[in-house]
C-alpha positions as protocol buffer text, in pm:
chain_id: "A"
residue {
  index: 1
  type: UNK
  ca { x: 3696 y: -4887 z: -13052 }
}
residue {
  index: 2
  type: UNK
  ca { x: 3626 y: -4671 z: -12739 }
}
residue {
  index: 3
  type: UNK
  ca { x: 3368 y: -4377 z: -12782 }
}
residue {
  index: 4
  type: UNK
  ca { x: 3289 y: -4063 z: -12579 }
}
residue {
  index: 5
  type: UNK
  ca { x: 2944 y: -3981 z: -12455 }
}
residue {
  index: 6
  type: UNK
  ca { x: 2780 y: -3664 z: -12321 }
}
residue {
  index: 7
  type: UNK
  ca { x: 2529 y: -3782 z: -12027 }
}
residue {
  index: 8
  type: UNK
  ca { x: 2278 y: -3546 z: -11971 }
}
residue {
  index: 9
  type: UNK
  ca { x: 2116 y: -3479 z: -11645 }
}
residue {
  index: 10
  type: UNK
  ca { x: 1829 y: -3245 z: -11601 }
}
residue {
  index: 11
  type: UNK
  ca { x: 1729 y: -3331 z: -11192 }
}
residue {
  index: 12
  type: UNK
  ca { x: 1946 y: -3253 z: -10922 }
}
residue {
  index: 13
  type: UNK
  ca { x: 1819 y: -3546 z: -10726 }
}
residue {
  index: 14
  type: UNK
  ca { x: 1917 y: -3765 z: -11031 }
}
residue {
  index: 15
  type: UNK
  ca { x: 2229 y: -3588 z: -11043 }
}
residue {
  index: 16
  type: UNK
  ca { x: 2318 y: -3620 z: -10674 }
}
residue {
  index: 17
  type: UNK
  ca { x: 2250 y: -4018 z: -10734 }
}
residue {
  index: 18
  type: UNK
  ca { x: 2466 y: -4035 z: -11022 }
}
residue {
  index: 19
  type: UNK
  ca { x: 2759 y: -3865 z: -10875 }
}
residue {
  index: 20
  type: UNK
  ca { x: 2732 y: -4021 z: -10524 }
}
residue {
  index: 21
  type: UNK
  ca { x: 2660 y: -4357 z: -10624 }
}
residue {
  index: 22
  type: UNK
  ca { x: 2889 y: -4369 z: -10946 }
}
residue {
  index: 23
  type: UNK
  ca { x: 2595 y: -4511 z: -11140 }
}
residue {
  index: 24
  type: UNK
  ca { x: 2400 y: -4418 z: -11460 }
}
residue {
  index: 25
  type: UNK
  ca { x: 2027 y: -4518 z: -11510 }
}
residue {
  index: 26
  type: UNK
  ca { x: 1799 y: -4490 z: -11827 }
}
residue {
  index: 27
  type: UNK
  ca { x: 1428 y: -4478 z: -11894 }
}
residue {
  index: 28
  type: UNK
  ca { x: 1302 y: -4759 z: -12094 }
}
residue {
  index: 29
  type: UNK
  ca { x: 1230 y: -4509 z: -12364 }
}
residue {
  index: 30
  type: UNK
  ca { x: 1591 y: -4471 z: -12438 }
}
residue {
  index: 31
  type: UNK
  ca { x: 1709 y: -4819 z: -12433 }
}
residue {
  index: 32
  type: UNK
  ca { x: 1863 y: -4796 z: -12777 }
}
residue {
  index: 33
  type: UNK
  ca { x: 2075 y: -4497 z: -12663 }
}
residue {
  index: 34
  type: UNK
  ca { x: 2163 y: -4629 z: -12363 }
}
residue {
  index: 35
  type: UNK
  ca { x: 2315 y: -4957 z: -12524 }
}
residue {
  index: 36
  type: UNK
  ca { x: 2535 y: -4753 z: -12729 }
}
residue {
  index: 37
  type: UNK
  ca { x: 2776 y: -4701 z: -12412 }
}
residue {
  index: 38
  type: UNK
  ca { x: 3013 y: -4985 z: -12388 }
}
residue {
  index: 39
  type: UNK
  ca { x: 3226 y: -5047 z: -12088 }
}
residue {
  index: 40
  type: UNK
  ca { x: 3546 y: -4831 z: -12114 }
}
residue {
  index: 41
  type: UNK
  ca { x: 3357 y: -4552 z: -12294 }
}
residue {
  index: 42
  type: UNK
  ca { x: 3469 y: -4198 z: -12168 }
}
residue {
  index: 43
  type: UNK
  ca { x: 3171 y: -3994 z: -12014 }
}
residue {
  index: 44
  type: UNK
  ca { x: 3120 y: -3654 z: -11988 }
}
residue {
  index: 45
  type: UNK
  ca { x: 2848 y: -3561 z: -11738 }
}
residue {
  index: 46
  type: UNK
  ca { x: 2633 y: -3256 z: -11849 }
}
residue {
  index: 47
  type: UNK
  ca { x: 2390 y: -3058 z: -11620 }
}
residue {
  index: 48
  type: UNK
  ca { x: 2118 y: -2892 z: -11778 }
}
residue {
  index: 49
  type: UNK
  ca { x: 1999 y: -2504 z: -11702 }
}
residue {
  index: 50
  type: UNK
  ca { x: 1732 y: -2649 z: -11512 }
}
residue {
  index: 51
  type: UNK
  ca { x: 1905 y: -2925 z: -11337 }
}
residue {
  index: 52
  type: UNK
  ca { x: 1928 y: -2698 z: -11008 }
}
residue {
  index: 53
  type: UNK
  ca { x: 1567 y: -2576 z: -11037 }
}
residue {
  index: 54
  type: UNK
  ca { x: 1650 y: -2215 z: -11143 }
}
residue {
  index: 55
  type: UNK
  ca { x: 1736 y: -2196 z: -11512 }
}
residue {
  index: 56
  type: UNK
  ca { x: 1755 y: -1807 z: -11502 }
}
residue {
  index: 57
  type: UNK
  ca { x: 2052 y: -1833 z: -11263 }
}
residue {
  index: 58
  type: UNK
  ca { x: 2205 y: -2171 z: -11389 }
}
residue {
  index: 59
  type: UNK
  ca { x: 2411 y: -2246 z: -11706 }
}
residue {
  index: 60
  type: UNK
  ca { x: 2423 y: -2601 z: -11880 }
}
residue {
  index: 61
  type: UNK
  ca { x: 2760 y: -2735 z: -11779 }
}
residue {
  index: 62
  type: UNK
  ca { x: 2978 y: -3030 z: -11840 }
}
residue {
  index: 63
  type: UNK
  ca { x: 3062 y: -3105 z: -11457 }
}
residue {
  index: 64
  type: UNK
  ca { x: 3249 y: -3439 z: -11467 }
}
residue {
  index: 65
  type: UNK
  ca { x: 3459 y: -3697 z: -11644 }
}
residue {
  index: 66
  type: UNK
  ca { x: 3396 y: -4067 z: -11603 }
}
residue {
  index: 67
  type: UNK
  ca { x: 3466 y: -4403 z: -11767 }
}
residue {
  index: 68
  type: UNK
  ca { x: 3170 y: -4683 z: -11809 }
}
residue {
  index: 69
  type: UNK
  ca { x: 3268 y: -4943 z: -11560 }
}
residue {
  index: 70
  type: UNK
  ca { x: 3033 y: -5225 z: -11643 }
}
residue {
  index: 71
  type: UNK
  ca { x: 2795 y: -5297 z: -11939 }
}
residue {
  index: 72
  type: UNK
  ca { x: 2454 y: -5123 z: -11972 }
}
residue {
  index: 73
  type: UNK
  ca { x: 2194 y: -5373 z: -11823 }
}
residue {
  index: 74
  type: UNK
  ca { x: 1859 y: -5435 z: -11697 }
}
residue {
  index: 75
  type: UNK
  ca { x: 1843 y: -5315 z: -11321 }
}
residue {
  index: 76
  type: UNK
  ca { x: 1714 y: -5610 z: -11070 }
}
residue {
  index: 77
  type: UNK
  ca { x: 1494 y: -5306 z: -10954 }
}
residue {
  index: 78
  type: UNK
  ca { x: 1455 y: -4977 z: -11148 }
}
residue {
  index: 79
  type: UNK
  ca { x: 1582 y: -4666 z: -11015 }
}
residue {
  index: 80
  type: UNK
  ca { x: 1296 y: -4426 z: -10941 }
}
residue {
  index: 81
  type: UNK
  ca { x: 1312 y: -4059 z: -10927 }
}
residue {
  index: 82
  type: UNK
  ca { x: 958 y: -3900 z: -10869 }
}
residue {
  index: 83
  type: UNK
  ca { x: 724 y: -4057 z: -11100 }
}
residue {
  index: 84
  type: UNK
  ca { x: 978 y: -4181 z: -11350 }
}
residue {
  index: 85
  type: UNK
  ca { x: 1146 y: -4509 z: -11340 }
}
residue {
  index: 86
  type: UNK
  ca { x: 1491 y: -4588 z: -11489 }
}
residue {
  index: 87
  type: UNK
  ca { x: 1487 y: -4984 z: -11558 }
}
residue {
  index: 88
  type: UNK
  ca { x: 1849 y: -4981 z: -11732 }
}
residue {
  index: 89
  type: UNK
  ca { x: 2179 y: -4871 z: -11586 }
}
residue {
  index: 90
  type: UNK
  ca { x: 2557 y: -4908 z: -11554 }
}
residue {
  index: 91
  type: UNK
  ca { x: 2841 y: -4830 z: -11332 }
}
residue {
  index: 92
  type: UNK
  ca { x: 3051 y: -4509 z: -11373 }
}
residue {
  index: 93
  type: UNK
  ca { x: 3392 y: -4472 z: -11258 }
}
residue {
  index: 94
  type: UNK
  ca { x: 3463 y: -4072 z: -11199 }
}
residue {
  index: 95
  type: UNK
  ca { x: 3808 y: -3923 z: -11265 }
}
residue {
  index: 96
  type: UNK
  ca { x: 3728 y: -3581 z: -11214 }
}
residue {
  index: 97
  type: UNK
  ca { x: 3430 y: -3354 z: -11093 }
}
residue {
  index: 98
  type: UNK
  ca { x: 3406 y: -2982 z: -11113 }
}
residue {
  index: 99
  type: UNK
  ca { x: 3320 y: -2798 z: -10793 }
}
residue {
  index: 100
  type: UNK
  ca { x: 2914 y: -2763 z: -10768 }
}
residue {
  index: 101
  type: UNK
  ca { x: 2787 y: -2489 z: -11003 }
}
residue {
  index: 102
  type: UNK
  ca { x: 3097 y: -2482 z: -11181 }
}
residue {
  index: 103
  type: UNK
  ca { x: 3235 y: -2671 z: -11493 }
}
residue {
  index: 104
  type: UNK
  ca { x: 3246 y: -2598 z: -11855 }
}
residue {
  index: 105
  type: UNK
  ca { x: 2992 y: -2385 z: -12015 }
}
residue {
  index: 106
  type: UNK
  ca { x: 2860 y: -2587 z: -12306 }
}
residue {
  index: 107
  type: UNK
  ca { x: 2702 y: -2323 z: -12497 }
}
residue {
  index: 108
  type: UNK
  ca { x: 3049 y: -2142 z: -12505 }
}
residue {
  index: 109
  type: UNK
  ca { x: 3163 y: -2419 z: -12713 }
}
residue {
  index: 110
  type: UNK
  ca { x: 2883 y: -2509 z: -12933 }
}
residue {
  index: 111
  type: UNK
  ca { x: 3021 y: -2280 z: -13253 }
}
residue {
  index: 112
  type: UNK
  ca { x: 3348 y: -2503 z: -13255 }
}
residue {
  index: 113
  type: UNK
  ca { x: 3164 y: -2846 z: -13172 }
}
residue {
  index: 114
  type: UNK
  ca { x: 3051 y: -3065 z: -13485 }
}
residue {
  index: 115
  type: UNK
  ca { x: 2793 y: -3242 z: -13313 }
}
residue {
  index: 116
  type: UNK
  ca { x: 2577 y: -2923 z: -13357 }
}
residue {
  index: 117
  type: UNK
  ca { x: 2579 y: -2821 z: -13698 }
}
residue {
  index: 118
  type: UNK
  ca { x: 2363 y: -2537 z: -13655 }
}
residue {
  index: 119
  type: UNK
  ca { x: 2408 y: -2367 z: -13340 }
}
residue {
  index: 120
  type: UNK
  ca { x: 2082 y: -2167 z: -13317 }
}
residue {
  index: 121
  type: UNK
  ca { x: 1923 y: -2492 z: -13264 }
}
residue {
  index: 122
  type: UNK
  ca { x: 2202 y: -2682 z: -13053 }
}
residue {
  index: 123
  type: UNK
  ca { x: 1967 y: -2722 z: -12729 }
}
residue {
  index: 124
  type: UNK
  ca { x: 1718 y: -2930 z: -12924 }
}
residue {
  index: 125
  type: UNK
  ca { x: 1995 y: -3204 z: -12963 }
}
residue {
  index: 126
  type: UNK
  ca { x: 2038 y: -3189 z: -12587 }
}
residue {
  index: 127
  type: UNK
  ca { x: 1672 y: -3343 z: -12509 }
}
residue {
  index: 128
  type: UNK
  ca { x: 1801 y: -3709 z: -12464 }
}
residue {
  index: 129
  type: UNK
  ca { x: 1974 y: -3902 z: -12201 }
}
residue {
  index: 130
  type: UNK
  ca { x: 2310 y: -3911 z: -12390 }
}
residue {
  index: 131
  type: UNK
  ca { x: 2485 y: -3789 z: -12695 }
}
residue {
  index: 132
  type: UNK
  ca { x: 2793 y: -3970 z: -12861 }
}
residue {
  index: 133
  type: UNK
  ca { x: 3054 y: -3712 z: -12952 }
}
residue {
  index: 134
  type: UNK
  ca { x: 3273 y: -3735 z: -13255 }
}
residue {
  index: 135
  type: UNK
  ca { x: 3651 y: -3778 z: -13148 }
}
residue {
  index: 136
  type: UNK
  ca { x: 3744 y: -3416 z: -13258 }
}
residue {
  index: 137
  type: UNK
  ca { x: 3453 y: -3271 z: -13021 }
}
residue {
  index: 138
  type: UNK
  ca { x: 3567 y: -3499 z: -12753 }
}
residue {
  index: 139
  type: UNK
  ca { x: 3908 y: -3375 z: -12782 }
}
residue {
  index: 140
  type: UNK
  ca { x: 3790 y: -3022 z: -12747 }
}
residue {
  index: 141
  type: UNK
  ca { x: 3564 y: -3068 z: -12449 }
}
residue {
  index: 142
  type: UNK
  ca { x: 3844 y: -3284 z: -12264 }
}
residue {
  index: 143
  type: UNK
  ca { x: 4082 y: -2990 z: -12330 }
}
residue {
  index: 144
  type: UNK
  ca { x: 3881 y: -2718 z: -12197 }
}
residue {
  index: 145
  type: UNK
  ca { x: 3730 y: -2933 z: -11897 }
}
residue {
  index: 146
  type: UNK
  ca { x: 4050 y: -3050 z: -11794 }
}
residue {
  index: 147
  type: UNK
  ca { x: 4155 y: -2753 z: -11552 }
}
residue {
  index: 148
  type: UNK
  ca { x: 3807 y: -2701 z: -11432 }
}
residue {
  index: 149
  type: UNK
  ca { x: 3799 y: -3076 z: -11254 }
}
residue {
  index: 150
  type: UNK
  ca { x: 3907 y: -3180 z: -10902 }
}
residue {
  index: 151
  type: UNK
  ca { x: 3951 y: -3523 z: -10779 }
}
residue {
  index: 152
  type: UNK
  ca { x: 3611 y: -3687 z: -10738 }
}
residue {
  index: 153
  type: UNK
  ca { x: 3652 y: -3763 z: -10353 }
}
residue {
  index: 154
  type: UNK
  ca { x: 3712 y: -3397 z: -10285 }
}
residue {
  index: 155
  type: UNK
  ca { x: 3392 y: -3248 z: -10431 }
}
residue {
  index: 156
  type: UNK
  ca { x: 3159 y: -3546 z: -10477 }
}
residue {
  index: 157
  type: UNK
  ca { x: 3015 y: -3480 z: -10135 }
}
residue {
  index: 158
  type: UNK
  ca { x: 2886 y: -3134 z: -10230 }
}
residue {
  index: 159
  type: UNK
  ca { x: 2658 y: -3298 z: -10483 }
}
residue {
  index: 160
  type: UNK
  ca { x: 2426 y: -3453 z: -10212 }
}
residue {
  index: 161
  type: UNK
  ca { x: 2051 y: -3356 z: -10196 }
}
residue {
  index: 162
  type: UNK
  ca { x: 1748 y: -3494 z: -10082 }
}
residue {
  index: 163
  type: UNK
  ca { x: 1752 y: -3881 z: -10073 }
}
residue {
  index: 164
  type: UNK
  ca { x: 1654 y: -4048 z: -10413 }
}
residue {
  index: 165
  type: UNK
  ca { x: 1471 y: -4380 z: -10378 }
}
residue {
  index: 166
  type: UNK
  ca { x: 1703 y: -4602 z: -10590 }
}
């Protein structure tokens, strides 16, 4: 049975790599969570408030929808962003992407999402690489996000930042 996951990105260089390469990489300490992703699973890409380095201006948003296009595996060479290494990863195939700095503001949905039983502390659950969504929550996010997405090829280039070593 296929699952739906929220992939959580907190750095714009990493986001640029994920979007332009259509790949996801995971740190070693998150191997168990990464292995929960299976080929064919649905992915919602979430950017944290700090992703664009201005948390007072930016909001945490669901900005894209994709499918896991390959199994998570140990990479031949780890992906590196700054001083962090990401030795496991998988391919993604995006079906839609919101224009830059747009998308679904997740905190607005928190009271309606069962994955966050205590809306006051929802952000604590977001301190991880991914979060598996219950089907009812996935349906809600999918419905709310759909009208905000554009074809991948139309907006992916807007997500390019400084080169990341990968």
